[in-house]
């Protein structure tokens, strides 16, 4: 019975529990639904309340509070919170905030600042009420808006300025742009570097020129240099030890405001010098510079030899750009305590401010030796390793810093940059985001995040982050330069120029903004101003040309790829460009930008084709991943197109970005002219993370100028088709590989201009087919050592048809020349501050198959070479070059090996900052080359050593030059050189079965002078003189060949450039040539150009160009006329012998053509 009752009782309890579970589940579901409904209603209410988002909170330091328009209570805000119209925001003591308005304006709010975001009025565009406090504003909105204060209203028109409100006055400082300050008593307009003070009930009063950073001292960022830990110093401060310990725990967690606030509990009489410097460091971190200075002074009163106090003073001087004072204070801090890592860190910042990176690195390494657990020291070490190119070391140091203290924004920031250097943007972004959360005052993680976003192709998002960085540290020149580059990429050139100007102002000794501003001005059709900026950057860079910015934490390679040669080319100042590149290559032979610069300069200099394509190859092997188009025609040395008349009016490098990012690019250029001239060049390129590719095609077709033979073929036509594929991939930050494939087809007649235009072969026809494959690699053994490799294979076939009616038995000569072979080259480059070396070698194997009608010959040609070049700069104003090369190559006649040693010497002496002397003595051998390209240096002290001579030619060149620029408007120079040549020829000897080689002696003399005058920002005048003399004495010379050629040219050119894009160029060139053939000498006959194809002729050439550069770097259009006077003249465009066809300098016929280049 009991069992039954117990069972029934348990059954009742189970039913009750089931019912209770059901009720409980219903209740939970009801509560969940209610919560969701309430949340949705709240969100809806919030959305309804904020139907138009007026601003976003970007950063919060300390206590920042918000009061909604419909509410009475204040509540603390967090980053990224939305603000509505009518909301009020206030910043409490020792706090700061940044907000971004809906019109993209950036606002930085100081402590004790209160603003209201006001609904726009019907007539005006008022956005803000500043009730009290201080604002720093960067606004780029094209729509004017107004800031109202109790004493004055500020009408803003796309500017950067400061506005502050105190109890009985207001002040405005304008950094760039325009602000209209007005009240009931009056108004005035403030422009760049102007300020005004407005007293209560008084009209605005303009002040004088201001020091830019004075008004925003509170907004500057001061890097931490004291790595506070719970050490023996705190234990010694027993009376305040609990408070200090708590403060330090907050600091180690990245909670600076809390760490500072708790110190207020310490009574003034308990403050020690160590505690005062600790608090001063925290005060600097939150922008309280005045309070920090007071604490430092009190610390020095208590302890006059406090090293940390002097270190903090040094950091204040560094941030405020008082560099000499900073260095003195930092050295004093070290002297006071040589065991202080803090003093060493301060010294490193002061040394870096003076561009003494190696010394700064040494100071940091000493700081780590003194304190191996110092997270800030390891972070600083990583930062400096990045600046010196030690990427792996930088990553290791950054990881060590994070392991010591992962809660410091500084440690995460340097780790983010280390990832960015390795093109690991995903990790970089995550790390920068974490750093921003830890330290919202630090601009560097914002800069890093912006660079990472831009690298991924998110230009606008990246630019916004860099704008935030500029707002967080308005005095930072480096950030200003980057912001200018970002605006440049967005084609907002006025804003880019403004940022570069602000960067120059923030740090007048930094060459970086001058360099970038020069590139920007050149693309805006202002080459004269660009050249002045380039010259200024050189002066600031110890009289060396700048190809990148200093002290950068990303690779900044895109800026280096921008073609400086275009500035000189626009003006026609090639001689000046040669001098600059000679200096730069003697100091940094691994700089890919300088090699590309020199290659571009060589484009318009006759007989430098081998040097041009060789410099291009070296630039490609040394370059990083980039989107720069690879133009198919540039790697070809023998296109024989009239100088400057190819489809591309400019090197496509002009359209290269200043900031590398994932993006595609398409550049197309075309030409149309008389004589049925038609050509085009189209290149599509793209970069994505570690890979880049470029696909290009080139076509050119013309019938050539008329030779005045009615009824007879001019046979001056030519057709070229080239296709090119280039690929590059960075396997690691140190190691990248590349491959290039090119195919070429050429058909042409007799293109020779041999004094008399009628002196040509109407039957001559040439067909050329060439396929080339190349692989290359670059491995950075260290930041000062590079190893590059190039392997090329060529399959070339050439057919030549000649008719000789005077030969009865064989009046047609058909020649088939087939070549297959490979060329392998390797080079090691080592460089230090005052010494560098280039050691390399190459090997060549070539199968030469020649078929003349039915007679076939085969040869195997070989070549081995080795070389060493050393450049020294032990004396600051003198650069010397010593070199030795060895060539062993097959004789082209009998394939016997020829060995040759070639010593070389060069000197560059800056007699003064405006006068440079150059001298060279060098020997060289012109041997077999695939595609005429070589990795061996092409010049010594600005004197080219590789000319288009016959294979096997031995040469010795001696030269001296003097280049001057006494002002930034006048440039001049002279150069004298002589080449002595031994040119191989074959002669028949009855004792030999085949021709034997003999060396014909020749001599070339070259005299040059130039004068360049930048008349003003629109006009430039160029005058040059060049005299060439070719002579040889040899009884074996055929009677119809020249034995002496003397050519004098005197071109004078006037250039005009308008900032709106129009440009105009006109030149008058007087040319006199005296050509003598051997038959003239033998017969002593009177020379007659028409009959003997020799003699003297003087002619005048008038050329002109008018063009327009499209806005936003979209391209350009130009119309050009050559020989407008239609002067018929006699002229030979080559020396005695060449191995390949070369471009024609002058054409004895009026020529017109139009050229169009488009960039997408």
XYZ file of C-alpha atoms in Angstrom, residues 588-591 778-789 826-832 835-841 868-870:
33
model
C 74.269 53.515 -54.793
C 74.756 51.202 -57.791
C 71.819 48.993 -56.686
C 69.204 51.739 -56.937
C 67.354 39.248 -57.364
C 68.298 38.109 -53.893
C 69.032 40.645 -51.154
C 71.741 38.985 -49.099
C 71.457 41.933 -46.700
C 70.359 45.574 -46.933
C 73.789 46.419 -48.373
C 74.319 43.361 -50.567
C 72.409 42.196 -53.635
C 72.889 39.284 -55.975
C 71.255 39.479 -59.398
C 71.087 36.879 -62.136
C 75.474 37.202 -62.523
C 76.443 40.167 -60.412
C 77.112 40.913 -56.754
C 76.646 44.449 -55.444
C 78.056 45.516 -52.097
C 77.663 49.000 -50.682
C 78.431 50.976 -47.574
C 82.469 52.377 -50.467
C 80.725 50.057 -52.873
C 81.737 47.354 -55.270
C 80.217 45.590 -58.273
C 81.592 42.164 -59.138
C 80.164 40.145 -61.971
C 80.685 37.933 -64.939
C 85.055 44.444 -60.724
C 84.125 48.075 -60.154
C 84.783 49.951 -56.917
